[in-house]
Short mmCIF file of N, CA and C in Angstrom, two decimals:
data_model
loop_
_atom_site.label_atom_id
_atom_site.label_comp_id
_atom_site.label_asym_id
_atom_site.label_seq_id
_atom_site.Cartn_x
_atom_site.Cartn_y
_atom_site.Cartn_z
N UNK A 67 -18.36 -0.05 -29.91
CA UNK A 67 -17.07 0.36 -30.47
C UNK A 67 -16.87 1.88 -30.31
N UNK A 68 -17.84 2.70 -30.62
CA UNK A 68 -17.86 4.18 -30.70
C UNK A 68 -17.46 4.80 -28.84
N UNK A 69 -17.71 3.62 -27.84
CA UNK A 69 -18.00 3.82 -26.46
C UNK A 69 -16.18 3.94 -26.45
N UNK A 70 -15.63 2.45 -26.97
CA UNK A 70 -14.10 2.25 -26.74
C UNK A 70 -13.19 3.77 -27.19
N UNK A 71 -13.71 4.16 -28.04
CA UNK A 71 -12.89 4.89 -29.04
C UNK A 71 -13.01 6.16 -27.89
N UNK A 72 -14.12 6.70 -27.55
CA UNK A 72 -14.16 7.88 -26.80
C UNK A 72 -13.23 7.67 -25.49
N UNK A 73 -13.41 6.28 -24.75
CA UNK A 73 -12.47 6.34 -23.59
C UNK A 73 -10.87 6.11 -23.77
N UNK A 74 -10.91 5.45 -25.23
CA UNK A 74 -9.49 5.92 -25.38
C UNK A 74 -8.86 7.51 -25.67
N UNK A 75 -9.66 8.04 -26.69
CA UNK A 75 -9.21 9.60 -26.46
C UNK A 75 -9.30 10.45 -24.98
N UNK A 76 -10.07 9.73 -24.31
CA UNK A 76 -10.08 10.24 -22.72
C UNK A 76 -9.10 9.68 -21.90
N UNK A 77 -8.59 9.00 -21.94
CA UNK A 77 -7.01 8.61 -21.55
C UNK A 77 -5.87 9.14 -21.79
N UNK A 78 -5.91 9.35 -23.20
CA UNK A 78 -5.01 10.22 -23.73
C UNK A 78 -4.89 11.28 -23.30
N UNK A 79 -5.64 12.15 -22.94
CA UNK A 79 -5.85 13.76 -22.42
C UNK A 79 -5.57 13.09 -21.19
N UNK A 80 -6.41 12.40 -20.18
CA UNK A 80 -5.66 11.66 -19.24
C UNK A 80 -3.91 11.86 -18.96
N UNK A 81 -3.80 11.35 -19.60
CA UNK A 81 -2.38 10.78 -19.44
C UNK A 81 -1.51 11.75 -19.76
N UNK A 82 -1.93 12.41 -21.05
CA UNK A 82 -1.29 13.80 -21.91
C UNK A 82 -1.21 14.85 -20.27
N UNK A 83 -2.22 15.27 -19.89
CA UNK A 83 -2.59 16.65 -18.69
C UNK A 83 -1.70 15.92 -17.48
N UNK A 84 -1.34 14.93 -17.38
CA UNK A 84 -0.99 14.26 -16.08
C UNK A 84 0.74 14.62 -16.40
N UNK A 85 1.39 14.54 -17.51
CA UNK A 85 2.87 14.39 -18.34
C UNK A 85 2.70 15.93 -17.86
N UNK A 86 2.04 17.10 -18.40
CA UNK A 86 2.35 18.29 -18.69
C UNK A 86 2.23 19.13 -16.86
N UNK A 87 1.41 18.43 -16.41
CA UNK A 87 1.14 18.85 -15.16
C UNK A 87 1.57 18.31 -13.58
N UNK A 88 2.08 17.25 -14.02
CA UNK A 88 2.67 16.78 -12.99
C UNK A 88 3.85 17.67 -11.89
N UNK A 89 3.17 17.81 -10.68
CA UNK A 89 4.52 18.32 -9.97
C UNK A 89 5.85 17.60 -9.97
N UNK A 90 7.33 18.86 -10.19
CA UNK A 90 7.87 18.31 -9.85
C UNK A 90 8.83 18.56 -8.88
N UNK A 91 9.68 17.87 -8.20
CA UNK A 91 10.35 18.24 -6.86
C UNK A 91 11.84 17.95 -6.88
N UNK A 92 11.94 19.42 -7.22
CA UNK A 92 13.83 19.32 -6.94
C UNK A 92 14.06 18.85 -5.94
N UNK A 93 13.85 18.57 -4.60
CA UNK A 93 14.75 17.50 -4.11
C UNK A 93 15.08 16.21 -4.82
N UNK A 94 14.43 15.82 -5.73
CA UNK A 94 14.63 14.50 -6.12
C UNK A 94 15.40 14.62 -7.34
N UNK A 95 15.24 15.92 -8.30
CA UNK A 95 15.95 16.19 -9.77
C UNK A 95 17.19 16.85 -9.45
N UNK A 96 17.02 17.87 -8.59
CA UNK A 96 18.48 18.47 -8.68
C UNK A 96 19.61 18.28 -7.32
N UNK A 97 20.49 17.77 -8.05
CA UNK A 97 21.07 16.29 -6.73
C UNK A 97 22.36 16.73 -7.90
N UNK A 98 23.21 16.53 -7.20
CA UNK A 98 24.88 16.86 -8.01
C UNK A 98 24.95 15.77 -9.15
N UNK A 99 26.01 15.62 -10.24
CA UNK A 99 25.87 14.55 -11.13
C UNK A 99 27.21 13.86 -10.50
N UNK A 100 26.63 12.81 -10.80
CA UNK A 100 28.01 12.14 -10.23
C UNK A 100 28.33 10.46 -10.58
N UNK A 101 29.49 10.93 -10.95
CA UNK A 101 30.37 9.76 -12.04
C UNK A 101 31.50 10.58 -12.53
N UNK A 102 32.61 9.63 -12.94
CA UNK A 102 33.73 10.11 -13.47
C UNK A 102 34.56 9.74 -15.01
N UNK A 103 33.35 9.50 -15.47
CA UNK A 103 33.38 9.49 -17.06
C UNK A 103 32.58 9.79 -17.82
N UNK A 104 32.80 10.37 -19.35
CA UNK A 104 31.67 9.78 -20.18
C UNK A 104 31.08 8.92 -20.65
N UNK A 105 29.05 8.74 -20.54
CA UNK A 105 28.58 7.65 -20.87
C UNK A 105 27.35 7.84 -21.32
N UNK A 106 27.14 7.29 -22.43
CA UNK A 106 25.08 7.40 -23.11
C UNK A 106 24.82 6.21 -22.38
N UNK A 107 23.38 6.45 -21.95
CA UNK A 107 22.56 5.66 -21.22
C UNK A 107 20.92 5.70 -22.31
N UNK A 108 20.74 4.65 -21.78
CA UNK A 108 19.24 4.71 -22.48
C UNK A 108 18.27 5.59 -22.36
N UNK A 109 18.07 6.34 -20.79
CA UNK A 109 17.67 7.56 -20.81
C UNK A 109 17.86 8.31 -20.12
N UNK A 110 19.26 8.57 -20.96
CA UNK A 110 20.11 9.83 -20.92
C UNK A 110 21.74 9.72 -20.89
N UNK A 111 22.35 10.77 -20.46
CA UNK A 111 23.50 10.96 -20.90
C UNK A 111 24.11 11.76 -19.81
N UNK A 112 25.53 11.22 -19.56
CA UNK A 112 26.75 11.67 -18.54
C UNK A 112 27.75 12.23 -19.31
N UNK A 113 28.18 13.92 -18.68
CA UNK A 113 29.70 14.50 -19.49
C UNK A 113 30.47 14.48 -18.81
N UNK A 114 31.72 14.66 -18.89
CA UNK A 114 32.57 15.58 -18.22
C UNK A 114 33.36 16.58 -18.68
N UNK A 115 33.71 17.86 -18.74
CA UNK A 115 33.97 18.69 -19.81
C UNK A 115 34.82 19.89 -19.35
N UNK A 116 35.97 20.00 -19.37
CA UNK A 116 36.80 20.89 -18.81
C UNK A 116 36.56 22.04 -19.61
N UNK A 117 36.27 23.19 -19.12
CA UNK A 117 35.76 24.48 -19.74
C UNK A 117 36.81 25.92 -18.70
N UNK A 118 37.24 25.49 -17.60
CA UNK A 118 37.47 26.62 -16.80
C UNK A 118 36.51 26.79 -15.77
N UNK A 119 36.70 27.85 -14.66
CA UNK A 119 35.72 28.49 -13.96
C UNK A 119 34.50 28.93 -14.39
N UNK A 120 34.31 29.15 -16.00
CA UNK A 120 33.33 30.09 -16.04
C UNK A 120 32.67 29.18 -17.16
N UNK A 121 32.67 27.88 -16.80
CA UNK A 121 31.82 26.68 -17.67
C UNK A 121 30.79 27.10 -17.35
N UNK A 122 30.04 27.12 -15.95
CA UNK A 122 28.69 27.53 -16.09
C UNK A 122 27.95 28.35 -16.09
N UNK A 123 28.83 29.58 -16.03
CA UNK A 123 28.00 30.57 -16.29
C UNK A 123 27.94 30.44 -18.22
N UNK A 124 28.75 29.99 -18.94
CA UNK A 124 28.58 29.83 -20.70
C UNK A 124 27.59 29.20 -20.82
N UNK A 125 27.06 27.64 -20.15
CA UNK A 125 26.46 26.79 -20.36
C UNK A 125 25.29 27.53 -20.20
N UNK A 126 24.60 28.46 -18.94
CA UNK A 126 23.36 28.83 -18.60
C UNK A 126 23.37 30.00 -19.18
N UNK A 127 23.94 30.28 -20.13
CA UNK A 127 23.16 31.47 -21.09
C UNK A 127 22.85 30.71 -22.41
N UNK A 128 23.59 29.45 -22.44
CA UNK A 128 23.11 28.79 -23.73
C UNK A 128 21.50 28.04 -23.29
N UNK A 129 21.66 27.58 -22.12
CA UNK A 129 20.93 26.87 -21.79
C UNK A 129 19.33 27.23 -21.81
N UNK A 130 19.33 28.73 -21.16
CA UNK A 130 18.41 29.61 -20.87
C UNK A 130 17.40 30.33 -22.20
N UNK A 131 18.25 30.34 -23.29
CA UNK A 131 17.61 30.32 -24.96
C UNK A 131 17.22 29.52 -25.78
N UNK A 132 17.33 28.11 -25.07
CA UNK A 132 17.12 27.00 -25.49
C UNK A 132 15.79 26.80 -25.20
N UNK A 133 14.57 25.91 -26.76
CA UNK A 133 13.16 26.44 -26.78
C UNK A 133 12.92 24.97 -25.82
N UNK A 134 12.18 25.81 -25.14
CA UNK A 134 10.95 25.16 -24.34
C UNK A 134 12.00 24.42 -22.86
N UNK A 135 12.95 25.39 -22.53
CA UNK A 135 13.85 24.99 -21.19
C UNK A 135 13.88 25.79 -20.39
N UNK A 136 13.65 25.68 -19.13
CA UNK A 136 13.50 26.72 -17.73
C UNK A 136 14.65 26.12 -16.82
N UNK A 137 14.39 27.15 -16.04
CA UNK A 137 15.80 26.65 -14.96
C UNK A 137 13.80 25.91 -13.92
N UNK A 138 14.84 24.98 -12.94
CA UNK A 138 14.20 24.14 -12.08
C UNK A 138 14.43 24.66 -10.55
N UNK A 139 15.79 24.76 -10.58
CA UNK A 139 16.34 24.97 -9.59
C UNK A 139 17.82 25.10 -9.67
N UNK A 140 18.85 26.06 -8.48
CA UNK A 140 19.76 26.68 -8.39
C UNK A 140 20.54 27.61 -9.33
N UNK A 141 21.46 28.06 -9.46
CA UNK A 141 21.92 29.53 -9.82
C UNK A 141 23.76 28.95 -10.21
N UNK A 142 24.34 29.92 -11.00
CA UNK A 142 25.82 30.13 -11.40
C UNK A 142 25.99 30.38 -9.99
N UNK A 143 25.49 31.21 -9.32
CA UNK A 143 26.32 31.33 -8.20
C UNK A 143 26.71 29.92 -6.85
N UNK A 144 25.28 29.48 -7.01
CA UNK A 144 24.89 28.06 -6.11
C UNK A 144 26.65 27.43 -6.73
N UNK A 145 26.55 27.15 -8.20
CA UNK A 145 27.42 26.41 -8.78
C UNK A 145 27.00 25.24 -9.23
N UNK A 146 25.54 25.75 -9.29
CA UNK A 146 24.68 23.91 -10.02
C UNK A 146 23.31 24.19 -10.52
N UNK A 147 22.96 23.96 -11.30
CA UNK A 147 21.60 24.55 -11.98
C UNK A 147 20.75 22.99 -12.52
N UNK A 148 19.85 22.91 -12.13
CA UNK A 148 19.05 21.95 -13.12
C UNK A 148 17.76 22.57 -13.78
N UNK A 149 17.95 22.28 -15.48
CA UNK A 149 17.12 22.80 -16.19
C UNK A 149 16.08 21.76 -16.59
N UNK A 150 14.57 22.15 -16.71
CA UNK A 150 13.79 21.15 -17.19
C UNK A 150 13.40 21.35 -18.99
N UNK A 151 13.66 20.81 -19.78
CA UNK A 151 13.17 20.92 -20.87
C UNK A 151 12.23 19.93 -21.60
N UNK A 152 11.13 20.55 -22.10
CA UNK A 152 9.98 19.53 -22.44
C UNK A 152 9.96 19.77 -23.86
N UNK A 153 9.57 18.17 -24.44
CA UNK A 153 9.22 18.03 -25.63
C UNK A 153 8.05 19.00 -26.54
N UNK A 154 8.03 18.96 -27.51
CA UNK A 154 7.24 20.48 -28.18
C UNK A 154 5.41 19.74 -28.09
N UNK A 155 5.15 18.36 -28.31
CA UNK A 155 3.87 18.26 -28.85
C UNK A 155 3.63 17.88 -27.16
N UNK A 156 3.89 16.71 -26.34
CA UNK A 156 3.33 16.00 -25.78
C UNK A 156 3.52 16.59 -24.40
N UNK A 157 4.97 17.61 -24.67
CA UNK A 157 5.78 18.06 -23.25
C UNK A 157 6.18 16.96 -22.14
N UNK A 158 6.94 15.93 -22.71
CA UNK A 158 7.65 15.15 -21.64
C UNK A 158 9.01 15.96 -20.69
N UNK A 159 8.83 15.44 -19.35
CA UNK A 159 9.81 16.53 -19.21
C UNK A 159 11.27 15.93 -19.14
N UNK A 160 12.41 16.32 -19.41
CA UNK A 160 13.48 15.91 -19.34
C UNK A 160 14.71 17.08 -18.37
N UNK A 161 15.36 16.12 -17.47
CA UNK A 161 16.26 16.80 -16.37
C UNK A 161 17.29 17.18 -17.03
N UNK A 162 18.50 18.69 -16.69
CA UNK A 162 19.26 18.51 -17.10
C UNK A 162 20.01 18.89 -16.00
N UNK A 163 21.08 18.49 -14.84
CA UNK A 163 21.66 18.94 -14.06
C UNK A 163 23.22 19.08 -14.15
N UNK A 164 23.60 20.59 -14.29
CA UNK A 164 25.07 21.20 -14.61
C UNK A 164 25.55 21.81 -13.05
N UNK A 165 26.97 20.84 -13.13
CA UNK A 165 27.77 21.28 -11.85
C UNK A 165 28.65 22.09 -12.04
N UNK A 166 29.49 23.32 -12.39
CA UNK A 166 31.09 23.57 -11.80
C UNK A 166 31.54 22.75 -10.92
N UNK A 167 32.52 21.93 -11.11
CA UNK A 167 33.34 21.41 -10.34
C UNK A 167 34.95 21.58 -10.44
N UNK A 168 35.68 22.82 -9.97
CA UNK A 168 36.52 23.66 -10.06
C UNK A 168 36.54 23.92 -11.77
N UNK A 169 37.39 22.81 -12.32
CA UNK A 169 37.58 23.33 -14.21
C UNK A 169 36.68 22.42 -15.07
N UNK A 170 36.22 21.38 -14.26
CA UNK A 170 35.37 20.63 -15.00
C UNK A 170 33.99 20.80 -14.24
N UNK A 171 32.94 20.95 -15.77
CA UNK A 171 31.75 20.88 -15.54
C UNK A 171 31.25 19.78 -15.88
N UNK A 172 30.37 19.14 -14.98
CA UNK A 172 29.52 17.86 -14.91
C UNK A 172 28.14 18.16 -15.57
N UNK A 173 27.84 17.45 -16.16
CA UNK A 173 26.22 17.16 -17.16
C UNK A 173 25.82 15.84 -16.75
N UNK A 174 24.38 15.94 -16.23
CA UNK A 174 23.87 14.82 -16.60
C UNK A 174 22.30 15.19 -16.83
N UNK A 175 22.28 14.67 -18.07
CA UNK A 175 20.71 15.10 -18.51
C UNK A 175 20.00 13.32 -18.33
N UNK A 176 18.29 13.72 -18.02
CA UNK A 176 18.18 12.61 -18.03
C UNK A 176 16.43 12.83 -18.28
N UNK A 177 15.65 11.71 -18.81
CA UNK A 177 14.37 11.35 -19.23
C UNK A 177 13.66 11.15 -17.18
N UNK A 178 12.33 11.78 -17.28
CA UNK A 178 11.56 11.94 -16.24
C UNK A 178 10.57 10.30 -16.24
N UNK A 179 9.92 9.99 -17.51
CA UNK A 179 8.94 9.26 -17.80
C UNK A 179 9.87 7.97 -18.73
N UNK A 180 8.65 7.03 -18.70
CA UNK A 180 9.59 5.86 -19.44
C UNK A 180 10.82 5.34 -19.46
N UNK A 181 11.86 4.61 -20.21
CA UNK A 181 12.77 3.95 -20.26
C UNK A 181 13.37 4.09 -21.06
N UNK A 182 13.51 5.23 -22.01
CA UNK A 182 14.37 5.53 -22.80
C UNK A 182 13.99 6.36 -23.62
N UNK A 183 15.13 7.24 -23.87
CA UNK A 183 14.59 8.62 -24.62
C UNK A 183 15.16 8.68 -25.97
N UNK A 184 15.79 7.78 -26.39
CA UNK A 184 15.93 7.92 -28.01
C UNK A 184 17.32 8.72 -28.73
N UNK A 185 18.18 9.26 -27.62
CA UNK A 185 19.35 10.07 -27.50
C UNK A 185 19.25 11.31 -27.55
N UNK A 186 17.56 11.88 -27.14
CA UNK A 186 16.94 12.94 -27.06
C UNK A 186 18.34 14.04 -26.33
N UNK A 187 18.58 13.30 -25.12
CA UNK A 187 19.40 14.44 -23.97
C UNK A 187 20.43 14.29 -24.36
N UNK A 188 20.96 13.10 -24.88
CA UNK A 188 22.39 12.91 -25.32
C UNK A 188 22.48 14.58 -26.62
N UNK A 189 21.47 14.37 -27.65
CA UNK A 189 21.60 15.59 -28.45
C UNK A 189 21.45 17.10 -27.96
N UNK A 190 20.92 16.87 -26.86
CA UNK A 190 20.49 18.45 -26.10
C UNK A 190 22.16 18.82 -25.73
N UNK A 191 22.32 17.81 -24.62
CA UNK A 191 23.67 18.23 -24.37
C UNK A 191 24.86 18.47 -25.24
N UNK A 192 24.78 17.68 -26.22
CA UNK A 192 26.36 17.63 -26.60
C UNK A 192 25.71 19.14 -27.46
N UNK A 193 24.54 19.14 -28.06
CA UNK A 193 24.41 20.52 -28.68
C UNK A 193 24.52 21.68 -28.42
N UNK A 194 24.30 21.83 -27.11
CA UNK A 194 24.49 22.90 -26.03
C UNK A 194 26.55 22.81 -26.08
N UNK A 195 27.37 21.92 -25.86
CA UNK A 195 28.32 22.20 -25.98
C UNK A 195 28.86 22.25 -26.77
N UNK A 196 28.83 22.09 -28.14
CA UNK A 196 29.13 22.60 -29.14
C UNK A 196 28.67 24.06 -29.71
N UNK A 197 28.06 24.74 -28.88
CA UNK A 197 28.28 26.17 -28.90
C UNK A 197 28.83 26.94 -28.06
N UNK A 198 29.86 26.34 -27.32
CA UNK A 198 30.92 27.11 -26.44
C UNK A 198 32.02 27.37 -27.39
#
């Protein structure tokens, strides 16, 4: 029994170092969002949000103070940014990819691991826009 117990905590770190360390590859995360409505998904969430020209440069200064979120890949200037933000204990990582698309800015945040995130990104996002 004492044998089971140790290889389960060794899985865990396993599995834990594999979540926190895993490469990841913007070609595959940061990809335009695309759809033409709003919709919660199980893991994750679609906006659409008319702000003006200067939606994303507002969004990526909110975005950028936000704990435990990095940019991934592209720039305000590109006109598309995807941010990765990870959970505080386990660090799951979660996508968030923001378009300018002339007055409307596109969101789609989304869960990396598993099948559903609990309305984790749904709250990131809409929280992030409720401070514009």
């Amino acid at each position: 029994m004492k044998y089971m117990i140790w290889l389960l905590v060794a899985l865990v770190i396993l599995v834990g170092g594999y979540i926190r360390l895993a490469p990841t590859d913007p070609d595959l995360w940061h990809v335009p969002p695309n759809g033409d409505v709003n919709r919660d998904m199980k893991g994750g969430v679609y906006r659409l949000v008319e702000t003006g020209p200067e939606g994303l440069a507002q969004l990526d200064k909110i975005a950028r103070v936000s704990p435990r979120t990095s940019v991934l890949a592209g720039s305000v200037d590109e006109g598309m940014i995807t941010y990765v933000t990870r959970t505080k204990w386990i660090g799951f990582p979660d996508y968030t990819t923001v378009q300018q698309d002339g007055e409307i800015l596109r969101i789609h945040g989304r869960l990396r691991f598993g099948r559903r995130d609990f309305d984790v990104n749904r709250h990131r996002v809409d929280g992030w826009l409720a401070l514009f």
